[in-house]
Coordinates of C-alpha atoms in Angstrom, one line a residue:
X1 CA 77.6 -26.4 52.9
X2 CA 78.7 -23.9 55.6
X3 CA 77.7 -20.3 55.3
X4 CA 81.3 -19.2 54.9
X5 CA 81.2 -18.9 51.1
X6 CA 82.7 -15.5 50.2
X7 CA 79.9 -13.7 48.2
X8 CA 82.0 -10.5 48.2
X9 CA 84.4 -11.9 45.7
X10 CA 83.8 -11.6 41.9
X11 CA 81.7 -12.9 40.2
X12 CA 79.6 -14.0 43.1
X13 CA 79.2 -10.4 44.5
X14 CA 76.5 -9.7 41.9
X15 CA 74.1 -12.4 43.0
X16 CA 70.9 -11.8 44.8
X17 CA 69.7 -13.7 47.9
X18 CA 67.9 -16.4 45.9
X19 CA 71.0 -17.0 43.7
X20 CA 73.2 -17.1 46.8
X21 CA 71.0 -19.7 48.2
X22 CA 71.3 -21.8 45.1
X23 CA 75.1 -21.6 45.4
X24 CA 75.0 -22.7 49.1
X25 CA 72.8 -25.7 48.1
X26 CA 75.0 -26.8 45.2
X27 CA 78.6 -26.7 46.4
X28 CA 80.9 -29.2 48.0
X29 CA 84.4 -28.8 49.4
X30 CA 87.2 -30.7 47.7
X31 CA 90.9 -31.2 48.4
X32 CA 93.9 -31.6 46.0
X33 CA 97.4 -32.4 46.9
X34 CA 100.4 -30.4 45.6
X35 CA 101.2 -31.3 42.0
X36 CA 97.8 -32.9 41.3
X37 CA 96.1 -32.2 38.0
X38 CA 92.7 -30.8 38.7
X39 CA 91.6 -30.3 35.1
X40 CA 93.3 -31.7 32.1
X41 CA 93.2 -30.8 28.4
X42 CA 90.4 -32.4 26.5
X43 CA 88.4 -33.6 29.5
X44 CA 84.8 -32.6 30.0
X45 CA 84.5 -30.4 33.2
X46 CA 81.6 -31.0 35.5
X47 CA 82.2 -28.2 38.1
X48 CA 83.3 -24.7 38.6
X49 CA 86.1 -24.4 41.3
X50 CA 86.4 -21.6 43.8
X51 CA 89.7 -21.7 45.8
X52 CA 89.5 -21.5 49.6
X53 CA 93.2 -22.2 50.3
X54 CA 96.3 -22.6 48.1
X55 CA 97.2 -21.8 44.5
X56 CA 96.4 -23.3 41.2
X57 CA 98.4 -22.8 38.0
X58 CA 97.0 -22.8 34.4
X59 CA 99.4 -24.1 31.8
X60 CA 99.6 -24.0 28.0
X61 CA 102.0 -26.8 27.3
X62 CA 104.8 -26.2 29.8
X63 CA 104.2 -22.5 30.2
X64 CA 102.3 -21.1 33.1
X65 CA 99.8 -18.6 31.8
X66 CA 97.8 -17.8 34.9
X67 CA 97.8 -18.6 38.6
X68 CA 94.7 -18.6 40.7
X69 CA 94.7 -17.7 44.4
X70 CA 92.1 -17.8 47.2
X71 CA 88.6 -16.4 46.2
X72 CA 89.5 -16.9 42.5
X73 CA 87.4 -19.3 40.4
X74 CA 88.2 -21.5 37.4
X75 CA 87.4 -22.6 34.7
X76 CA 84.1 -21.0 33.6
X77 CA 84.9 -21.0 29.9
X78 CA 85.8 -24.6 29.8
X79 CA 82.6 -25.4 31.7
X80 CA 80.5 -23.7 29.1
X81 CA 82.5 -25.0 26.2
X82 CA 82.2 -28.6 27.4
X83 CA 85.9 -29.2 27.0
X84 CA 89.0 -28.1 28.9
X85 CA 91.6 -26.3 26.7
X86 CA 94.3 -25.9 29.4
X87 CA 95.8 -27.9 32.2
X88 CA 95.1 -26.8 35.8
X89 CA 97.5 -28.0 38.5
X90 CA 97.6 -27.5 42.2
X91 CA 100.8 -25.5 42.9
X92 CA 100.5 -26.4 46.6
X93 CA 97.8 -28.1 48.7
X94 CA 94.5 -26.8 47.6
X95 CA 91.1 -26.7 49.3
X96 CA 88.3 -25.5 47.1
X97 CA 84.6 -25.3 46.6
X98 CA 83.2 -27.1 43.5
X99 CA 79.9 -25.8 42.1
X100 CA 77.9 -28.1 39.9
X101 CA 77.6 -27.3 36.2
X102 CA 73.8 -27.2 36.3
X103 CA 73.9 -24.6 39.1
X104 CA 76.3 -22.5 37.1
X105 CA 74.1 -22.7 34.1
X106 CA 71.1 -21.6 36.2
X107 CA 73.0 -18.6 37.5
X108 CA 74.0 -17.5 34.0
X109 CA 70.5 -17.8 32.8
X110 CA 69.1 -15.7 35.7
X111 CA 72.0 -13.2 36.0
X112 CA 73.7 -11.9 32.8
X113 CA 76.3 -10.0 34.8
X114 CA 77.4 -13.2 36.5
X115 CA 77.9 -14.8 33.2
X116 CA 79.8 -11.9 31.7
X117 CA 82.2 -11.7 34.7
X118 CA 82.7 -15.5 34.7
X119 CA 83.7 -16.4 31.2
X120 CA 83.2 -13.5 28.7
X121 CA 86.0 -11.6 26.9
X122 CA 87.7 -8.5 28.3
X123 CA 85.3 -6.0 26.8
X124 CA 82.2 -7.8 28.2
X125 CA 83.8 -8.0 31.6
X126 CA 84.6 -4.3 31.7
X127 CA 81.0 -3.6 30.5
X128 CA 79.6 -5.8 33.2
X129 CA 81.8 -4.1 35.8
X130 CA 80.5 -0.7 34.9
X131 CA 76.9 -1.9 35.0
X132 CA 77.2 -3.5 38.4
X133 CA 78.6 -0.4 40.2
X134 CA 76.6 1.2 42.9
X135 CA 73.5 3.1 42.0
X136 CA 75.4 6.4 42.5
X137 CA 78.0 5.3 39.9
X138 CA 75.4 3.9 37.5
X139 CA 73.8 7.3 37.4
X140 CA 77.2 9.0 37.1
X141 CA 76.3 12.6 36.1
X142 CA 78.9 13.0 33.4
X143 CA 77.5 10.0 31.7
X144 CA 74.0 11.3 31.7
X145 CA 72.5 12.3 28.4
X146 CA 72.4 16.0 27.4
X147 CA 68.7 16.0 27.3
X148 CA 68.5 14.9 30.9
X149 CA 70.0 18.3 31.9
X150 CA 68.2 21.6 32.0
X151 CA 67.9 22.9 28.5
X152 CA 66.8 26.4 27.9
X153 CA 64.0 26.7 25.3
X154 CA 65.2 28.1 21.9
X155 CA 64.0 31.5 20.8
X156 CA 64.1 32.3 17.1
X157 CA 64.3 35.7 15.3
X158 CA 64.8 36.6 11.6
X159 CA 68.2 38.0 10.6
X160 CA 66.5 41.2 9.6
X161 CA 65.2 41.8 13.2
X162 CA 66.6 45.0 14.8
X163 CA 68.6 45.0 17.9
X164 CA 66.1 46.9 20.0
X165 CA 63.4 44.2 19.3
X166 CA 65.9 41.5 20.2
X167 CA 66.7 43.1 23.5
X168 CA 62.9 43.4 24.3
X169 CA 62.7 39.6 23.6
X170 CA 65.7 39.1 26.0
X171 CA 63.7 40.9 28.7
X172 CA 60.4 39.3 28.0
X173 CA 61.7 35.7 27.8
X174 CA 64.4 36.2 30.5
X175 CA 67.0 34.8 28.1
X176 CA 70.5 35.9 27.1
X177 CA 70.5 34.6 23.5
X178 CA 68.4 34.1 20.5
X179 CA 68.9 31.8 17.4
X180 CA 69.0 33.8 14.2
X181 CA 67.5 32.5 10.9
X182 CA 69.2 33.9 7.8
X183 CA 67.0 33.1 4.8
X184 CA 69.1 35.3 2.5
X185 CA 71.7 32.5 2.0
X186 CA 71.3 29.3 0.1
X187 CA 70.8 27.1 1.9
X188 CA 69.4 29.1 4.8
X189 CA 71.6 29.2 7.9
X190 CA 71.2 29.4 11.6
X191 CA 73.2 31.5 13.9
X192 CA 73.2 32.8 17.5
X193 CA 73.2 36.3 19.0
X194 CA 74.0 36.7 22.7
X195 CA 73.9 39.4 25.3
X196 CA 77.7 39.6 25.0
X197 CA 77.3 40.8 21.4
X198 CA 75.3 43.8 22.6
X199 CA 78.6 45.5 23.4
X200 CA 79.6 45.3 19.7
X201 CA 76.2 46.6 18.7
X202 CA 76.5 49.6 20.9
X203 CA 80.0 50.4 19.8
X204 CA 78.9 50.0 16.1
X205 CA 77.6 53.6 16.2
X206 CA 74.4 53.0 14.2
X207 CA 71.0 53.4 15.8
X208 CA 70.1 50.1 17.4
X209 CA 66.6 50.1 16.0
X210 CA 68.1 50.2 12.5
X211 CA 70.9 47.6 13.1
X212 CA 70.1 44.1 11.8
X213 CA 70.8 41.3 14.3
X214 CA 72.1 39.1 11.5
X215 CA 75.1 41.5 11.0
X216 CA 76.4 40.7 14.5
X217 CA 75.4 37.1 14.8
X218 CA 77.7 34.1 14.9
X219 CA 76.7 31.6 12.2
X220 CA 79.3 29.0 13.2
X221 CA 77.0 27.1 15.7
X222 CA 78.5 24.6 18.0
X223 CA 76.1 21.7 18.4
X224 CA 75.7 18.6 20.4
X225 CA 73.0 15.8 20.1
X226 CA 70.4 15.1 22.8
X227 CA 71.8 11.6 23.1
X228 CA 75.4 12.8 23.7
X229 CA 76.8 12.5 27.2
X230 CA 77.1 15.6 29.4
X231 CA 80.8 14.9 29.9
X232 CA 81.4 15.1 26.2
X233 CA 79.4 18.4 26.0
X234 CA 81.5 19.8 28.8
X235 CA 84.7 18.8 26.9
X236 CA 83.3 20.6 23.8
X237 CA 82.7 23.8 25.8
X238 CA 86.2 23.7 27.3
X239 CA 87.9 23.0 24.0
X240 CA 85.9 25.6 22.0
X241 CA 85.9 28.2 24.7
X242 CA 82.2 28.8 24.6
X243 CA 79.6 29.2 27.3
X244 CA 76.7 27.5 25.5
X245 CA 76.0 24.9 22.8
X246 CA 72.9 24.3 20.7
X247 CA 71.3 20.9 21.3
X248 CA 70.0 19.7 17.9
X249 CA 68.5 16.4 16.7
X250 CA 69.3 16.6 13.0
X251 CA 67.7 19.9 11.8
X252 CA 65.4 20.1 14.8
X253 CA 66.7 22.4 17.6
X254 CA 65.8 21.0 21.0
X255 CA 67.2 23.7 23.1
X256 CA 70.3 25.5 24.4
X257 CA 72.6 24.1 27.0
X258 CA 74.2 26.9 29.0
X259 CA 77.6 26.3 30.7
X260 CA 76.3 27.4 34.1
X261 CA 73.4 25.0 33.9
X262 CA 75.6 22.1 32.8
X263 CA 78.1 22.7 35.6
X264 CA 75.4 23.1 38.1
X265 CA 74.1 19.7 37.0
X266 CA 77.5 18.1 37.1
X267 CA 78.5 19.8 40.4
X268 CA 82.2 19.5 39.8
X269 CA 84.9 22.1 39.8
X270 CA 86.1 22.1 36.2
X271 CA 84.2 25.2 35.3
X272 CA 85.5 27.1 38.3
X273 CA 89.0 26.0 37.4
X274 CA 88.6 27.2 33.8
X275 CA 87.3 30.6 35.0
X276 CA 90.2 30.9 37.5
X277 CA 92.7 30.2 34.8
X278 CA 91.2 32.6 32.3
X279 CA 90.9 35.4 34.9
X280 CA 94.3 34.9 36.5
X281 CA 96.4 38.0 36.4
X282 CA 99.6 36.5 37.9
X283 CA 101.2 33.1 38.6
X284 CA 99.8 33.0 42.1
X285 CA 96.3 33.0 40.7
X286 CA 97.2 30.2 38.4
X287 CA 98.7 28.2 41.2
X288 CA 95.3 28.3 43.1
X289 CA 93.6 26.9 40.0
X290 CA 96.2 24.2 39.6
X291 CA 95.7 23.1 43.2
X292 CA 92.0 22.4 42.4
X293 CA 92.7 19.9 39.6
X294 CA 93.4 16.9 41.7
X295 CA 90.3 17.5 43.8
X296 CA 88.2 17.6 40.6
X297 CA 89.8 14.4 39.4
X298 CA 89.0 12.6 42.7
X299 CA 85.4 13.9 42.5
X300 CA 84.9 12.7 38.9
X301 CA 86.5 9.3 39.6
X302 CA 84.4 8.7 42.6
X303 CA 81.2 9.6 40.7
X304 CA 82.0 6.8 38.3
X305 CA 83.1 9.0 35.3
X306 CA 84.9 7.2 32.5
X307 CA 88.6 7.4 32.9
X308 CA 89.1 8.5 29.3
X309 CA 86.7 11.4 29.8
X310 CA 88.6 12.4 33.0
X311 CA 91.9 12.3 31.0
X312 CA 90.4 14.4 28.3
X313 CA 89.2 17.1 30.7
X314 CA 92.5 17.1 32.5
X315 CA 94.4 17.4 29.3
X316 CA 92.4 20.5 28.3
X317 CA 92.7 22.1 31.7
X318 CA 96.4 21.5 31.8
X319 CA 96.7 22.9 28.3
X320 CA 94.8 26.0 29.4
X321 CA 97.0 26.3 32.5
X322 CA 100.3 26.0 30.6
X323 CA 99.0 28.4 27.9
X324 CA 98.0 31.1 30.4
X325 CA 101.3 30.7 32.4
X326 CA 103.3 31.1 29.2
X327 CA 101.3 34.2 28.2
X328 CA 102.0 35.7 31.7
X329 CA 105.7 34.9 31.5
X330 CA 106.7 35.4 27.8
X331 CA 106.4 38.7 25.9
X332 CA 103.6 38.8 23.3
X333 CA 106.0 38.7 20.3
X334 CA 107.6 35.5 21.6
X335 CA 104.2 33.9 22.1
X336 CA 103.2 34.8 18.5
X337 CA 106.5 33.6 17.0
X338 CA 106.8 30.3 18.8
X339 CA 104.9 27.1 19.6
X340 CA 104.9 25.8 23.1
X341 CA 104.1 22.0 23.2
X342 CA 103.8 19.1 25.6
X343 CA 104.9 15.6 24.9
X344 CA 104.5 12.0 26.2
X345 CA 101.4 11.0 28.1
X346 CA 100.4 14.7 28.5
X347 CA 100.6 15.1 24.7
X348 CA 98.5 12.0 24.1
X349 CA 95.9 13.1 26.7
X350 CA 96.5 10.0 28.8
X351 CA 98.0 11.6 31.9
X352 CA 95.6 12.3 34.8
X353 CA 97.5 12.9 38.0
X354 CA 100.3 15.4 37.8
X355 CA 103.6 14.0 36.4
X356 CA 107.0 15.1 35.2
X357 CA 107.2 18.0 32.8
X358 CA 107.8 17.0 29.2
X359 CA 107.6 20.1 27.0
X360 CA 109.5 22.1 24.4
X361 CA 109.5 25.4 22.4
X362 CA 109.8 25.8 18.6
X363 CA 110.8 29.3 17.4
X364 CA 109.9 30.6 14.0
X365 CA 112.9 30.7 11.7
X366 CA 114.4 34.1 11.2
X367 CA 112.7 35.3 14.4
X368 CA 115.1 37.0 16.9
X369 CA 114.0 35.9 20.4
X370 CA 114.5 38.1 23.5
X371 CA 118.0 38.2 24.8
X372 CA 116.7 36.8 28.1
X373 CA 115.0 33.8 26.4
X374 CA 116.8 31.3 28.7
X375 CA 115.6 33.1 31.8
X376 CA 112.1 33.2 30.5
X377 CA 112.1 29.5 29.9
X378 CA 113.6 28.8 33.3
X379 CA 110.9 30.9 34.9
X380 CA 108.2 28.9 33.0
X381 CA 109.7 25.5 34.1
X382 CA 109.9 26.8 37.7
X383 CA 106.3 28.0 37.5
X384 CA 105.1 24.5 36.5
X385 CA 107.1 23.0 39.3
X386 CA 105.4 25.3 41.7
X387 CA 102.0 24.2 40.3
X388 CA 102.9 20.6 41.2
X389 CA 104.4 19.3 37.9
X390 CA 107.9 18.1 38.9
X391 CA 110.9 18.8 36.6
X392 CA 111.7 16.0 34.2
X393 CA 114.6 13.9 35.4
X394 CA 115.8 13.8 31.8
X395 CA 115.5 17.6 31.5
X396 CA 113.1 17.4 28.6
X397 CA 111.8 20.9 29.2
X398 CA 111.9 24.3 27.6
X399 CA 114.5 25.3 30.2
X400 CA 116.9 22.9 28.4
X401 CA 118.3 24.6 25.3
X402 CA 118.1 21.2 23.5
X403 CA 114.3 21.5 23.7
X404 CA 114.2 25.2 22.8
X405 CA 115.2 25.7 19.2
X406 CA 114.2 27.2 15.9
X407 CA 112.0 25.1 13.5
X408 CA 114.9 24.3 11.2
X409 CA 117.1 23.3 14.2
X410 CA 114.3 21.1 15.5
X411 CA 114.1 19.5 12.1
X412 CA 117.8 18.8 12.0
X413 CA 117.7 17.3 15.5
X414 CA 114.8 15.1 14.5
X415 CA 116.7 13.9 11.4
X416 CA 119.7 13.0 13.6
X417 CA 117.4 10.9 15.7
X418 CA 116.6 8.9 12.5
X419 CA 120.0 8.8 11.0
X420 CA 121.9 7.9 14.2
X421 CA 119.3 6.0 16.3
X422 CA 120.5 5.0 19.7
X423 CA 118.3 4.3 22.8
X424 CA 118.1 8.0 23.8
X425 CA 117.4 9.3 20.3
X426 CA 114.6 6.7 19.7
X427 CA 113.0 7.6 23.0
X428 CA 113.2 11.3 22.1
X429 CA 111.6 10.4 18.7
X430 CA 108.8 8.5 20.6
X431 CA 107.8 11.3 22.9
X432 CA 108.1 13.9 20.2
X433 CA 105.7 11.9 18.1
X434 CA 103.1 12.5 20.9
X435 CA 103.7 16.2 21.0
X436 CA 100.6 18.5 21.2
X437 CA 100.6 22.3 20.8
X438 CA 99.3 24.3 23.8
X439 CA 100.2 27.9 22.9
X440 CA 101.4 29.9 19.9
X441 CA 101.6 28.9 16.3
X442 CA 100.7 25.1 16.1
X443 CA 101.8 25.1 12.5
X444 CA 105.4 25.2 13.5
X445 CA 105.1 21.9 15.4
X446 CA 103.0 20.3 12.6
X447 CA 105.6 21.1 10.0
X448 CA 108.4 19.4 12.0
X449 CA 106.3 16.4 12.7
X450 CA 105.1 16.0 9.1
X451 CA 108.7 16.1 7.9
X452 CA 109.7 13.6 10.6
X453 CA 107.0 11.1 9.6
X454 CA 107.8 11.3 5.9
X455 CA 111.5 10.4 6.7
X456 CA 110.8 7.7 9.2
X457 CA 108.3 5.7 7.2
X458 CA 111.0 5.2 4.4
X459 CA 113.4 3.5 6.8
X460 CA 112.4 -0.1 7.7
X461 CA 115.5 -0.7 9.7
X462 CA 114.8 2.4 11.9
X463 CA 111.2 1.4 12.3
X464 CA 112.2 -2.1 13.5
X465 CA 114.7 -0.6 16.0
X466 CA 112.0 1.9 17.1
X467 CA 109.5 -0.9 17.7
X468 CA 112.1 -3.0 19.6
X469 CA 111.8 -0.7 22.5
X470 CA 108.7 -2.7 23.6
X471 CA 111.2 -5.2 25.1
X472 CA 113.6 -2.7 26.6
X473 CA 111.4 -2.1 29.7
X474 CA 109.2 -4.4 31.7
X475 CA 109.0 -8.2 31.3
X476 CA 110.8 -8.7 34.5
X477 CA 111.3 -12.4 35.2
X478 CA 108.7 -13.6 37.6
X479 CA 106.3 -10.6 37.2
X480 CA 103.5 -12.9 36.3
X481 CA 103.9 -14.8 39.6
X482 CA 104.1 -11.5 41.5
X483 CA 100.9 -10.5 39.9
X484 CA 99.2 -13.6 41.2
X485 CA 100.7 -13.7 44.7
X486 CA 103.5 -16.2 44.1
X487 CA 107.2 -15.6 44.4
X488 CA 108.5 -12.3 45.9
X489 CA 105.3 -10.7 47.2
X490 CA 107.3 -7.7 48.5
X491 CA 107.9 -6.4 44.9
X492 CA 105.1 -4.4 43.5
X493 CA 104.1 -4.4 39.9
X494 CA 105.2 -1.4 37.8
X495 CA 102.1 -1.1 35.6
X496 CA 103.7 1.5 33.3
X497 CA 106.6 -0.8 32.4
X498 CA 104.7 -4.1 32.2
X499 CA 101.5 -2.9 30.6
X500 CA 101.1 0.7 29.6
X501 CA 104.5 1.3 27.8
X502 CA 104.5 -1.8 25.6
X503 CA 100.9 -1.1 24.6
X504 CA 101.4 2.6 23.9
X505 CA 104.7 2.2 22.2
X506 CA 103.6 -0.7 20.1
X507 CA 100.6 1.3 18.9
X508 CA 102.9 4.3 18.3
X509 CA 105.3 2.1 16.2
X510 CA 102.4 0.9 14.0
X511 CA 101.1 4.5 13.7
X512 CA 104.5 5.7 12.5
X513 CA 104.8 2.8 10.0
X514 CA 101.4 3.5 8.5
X515 CA 101.3 7.3 8.4
X516 CA 98.8 7.7 11.2
X517 CA 98.8 11.3 12.4
X518 CA 96.7 10.9 15.5
X519 CA 98.5 11.5 18.8
X520 CA 96.3 9.7 21.3
X521 CA 96.7 6.0 21.7
X522 CA 93.0 5.3 21.4
X523 CA 92.8 7.5 18.2
X524 CA 95.8 5.7 16.7
X525 CA 94.2 2.3 17.5
X526 CA 90.9 3.4 15.8
X527 CA 92.9 4.6 12.7
X528 CA 94.9 1.4 12.5
X529 CA 91.6 -0.7 12.7
X530 CA 90.1 1.5 10.0
X531 CA 93.2 0.8 7.8
X532 CA 92.9 -2.9 8.4
X533 CA 96.3 -3.0 10.2
X534 CA 94.7 -4.2 13.5
X535 CA 91.7 -6.5 13.8
X536 CA 88.6 -5.1 15.3
X537 CA 88.8 -7.4 18.3
X538 CA 92.5 -6.6 19.0
X539 CA 91.7 -2.9 18.7
X540 CA 88.9 -3.1 21.2
X541 CA 91.0 -5.2 23.6
X542 CA 93.9 -2.7 23.4
X543 CA 91.6 0.3 24.0
X544 CA 89.8 -1.5 26.9
X545 CA 93.2 -2.5 28.4
X546 CA 94.6 1.0 28.1
X547 CA 91.6 2.5 29.9
X548 CA 91.7 -0.2 32.6
X549 CA 95.4 0.5 33.2
X550 CA 94.8 4.2 33.4
X551 CA 91.9 3.7 35.8
X552 CA 93.9 1.3 38.0
X553 CA 96.8 3.7 38.2
X554 CA 94.4 6.6 39.0
X555 CA 92.7 4.5 41.8
X556 CA 96.1 3.6 43.4
X557 CA 97.5 7.1 42.9
X558 CA 94.5 8.8 44.6
X559 CA 94.8 6.5 47.5
X560 CA 98.5 7.4 47.8
X561 CA 97.7 11.1 47.8
X562 CA 95.1 10.7 50.4
X563 CA 97.7 9.0 52.7
X564 CA 100.1 11.9 52.1
X565 CA 102.4 9.8 49.9
X566 CA 103.8 10.7 46.5
X567 CA 102.3 8.9 43.5
X568 CA 104.5 5.9 42.8
X569 CA 102.8 4.3 39.8
X570 CA 103.4 0.9 41.5
X571 CA 100.6 -1.6 42.1
X572 CA 100.4 -3.7 45.2
X573 CA 98.7 -6.7 43.7
X574 CA 98.0 -8.3 47.1
X575 CA 95.7 -5.4 47.9
X576 CA 93.6 -5.6 44.7
X577 CA 90.1 -7.0 44.7
X578 CA 89.6 -10.4 43.0
X579 CA 87.9 -8.7 40.1
X580 CA 90.6 -6.1 39.6
X581 CA 93.2 -8.9 39.8
X582 CA 91.2 -10.9 37.3
X583 CA 91.0 -7.9 34.9
X584 CA 94.7 -7.2 35.4
X585 CA 95.5 -10.7 34.3
X586 CA 93.3 -10.3 31.2
X587 CA 94.7 -7.0 30.2
X588 CA 98.3 -8.0 30.7
X589 CA 97.5 -11.0 28.6
X590 CA 96.3 -8.7 25.9
X591 CA 99.6 -6.9 26.0
X592 CA 101.5 -10.2 25.7
X593 CA 99.5 -11.1 22.6
X594 CA 100.1 -7.7 21.1
X595 CA 103.8 -7.9 21.7
X596 CA 103.8 -11.2 19.8
X597 CA 102.0 -9.5 16.9
X598 CA 104.6 -6.7 16.9
X599 CA 107.5 -9.1 16.9
X600 CA 106.1 -10.6 13.8
X601 CA 105.3 -7.3 12.1
X602 CA 108.7 -5.7 12.8
X603 CA 110.8 -8.9 12.7
X604 CA 112.0 -8.4 16.2
X605 CA 112.9 -12.0 16.9
X606 CA 115.7 -11.9 14.2
X607 CA 117.3 -8.6 15.3

């Protein structure tokens, strides 16, 4: 065999030199004319095929389910099962390598990653993909364990210890905190006293050598486990607004993880962004912080961080940014008597790169807002636009009076969405279901959403119309061929329409029907699996597919930004690697199966 075999294509790019030599010694080149059946249903396959030239279609009955192009291989699953379950036909003249079954078996036996990428399910393929990344990515810092970072040793004092003694301990041990044991309660409790609390001790007025540390300690400890990932610990700090967490294995305290130590370990900009947001005194200061977010995203992505973790951090940073902007623009009484919220992908925590604004404002009933409320809201929308978040084409923003109402008016509007459902009202209902409070009284939003869910779940006809939106976008004729390089190759795949929207909205529809209150898609899937509404396998496939879609959009979006182009959300399938293309086929296949399940559940085929 010539040495031209492409070992850079999946799954052969994970082979070592000996395994590559086995491939070279075991392949032959074969030719198939257009229309010729290469593998037929029920036959026993003897080879794995790797296409050199041409295209091969896989058919279930008369329906084309997959098309393979140069560097793709087929059919590993049939080879291992001993029987072909689909028909494979040359769509045009095909030249291919055929690799003997015994050689494939030997490769699987010696290389688990090869086997996983060749014929495993989606979850196994994605797991293998993460395991075979470069050494730098394998050791992605955000995925490191907490106990791999620098943990400061814990120092314990009794709750009766006086403040002067504690300060002496601070100086002697060069620490800024102590853990406080309070044995006066049943059961005994553990708290923390930090250098920051010294200000309160001084202002207390009592002599410091007579003031018990337990009186000024915080006994609501925030803990992480040694086995937790550092990225998750970072998310906890950002969410809870703390500078340290206690690392505990059960009742045993391992140490204290300080924010500065964590962020020094991770070496990304999230801590700096948070500090900039918190310390900003004007919108210009916030704009500087907002400009750093995309750079942080790129850094995390290139270090191999999980896309769901990146999305979680971005959601929390955006929420902080929006909250601080609102606090700078709106008077305190308006902030206290309202709830600013975000919707759509931002509300679900699934938006990474900056996208259109989707936000609203609920005012407390009987509260009289400032006379210049409209101007305040316009200024807020303008500030977000200056930060890089474009105005929503549908004007779903606080600057639109339709999305700035009292709680009772929001409730009435939501009821109209249910009573008179048209395409617009159902989409408004959908994005409002994803709403997440970022500033003010979150209870105002929760009350409207709770009322909305109780009304919606009693209306089967509305639920069916709501779920039917999975077919309103996407499913463009020929998209499957475009994905695989056939047909009009100039048209790019809109991943949001073809994959993300039907998956997200389908899960959202099931969540509404079954009283699930989670707002994130992954959270909803987990809740539906726990209720038995989705199978464990389907739940895992949907979650894996969502994260793959998010990762692929991020990868393409970052590349567009680097070239000075706006983020389009479109995927040029011809530029994808063979592995990404293979995973895209698998994940879009998951969406097709899920849509079939939804059509049965909501009787969409008879509407």
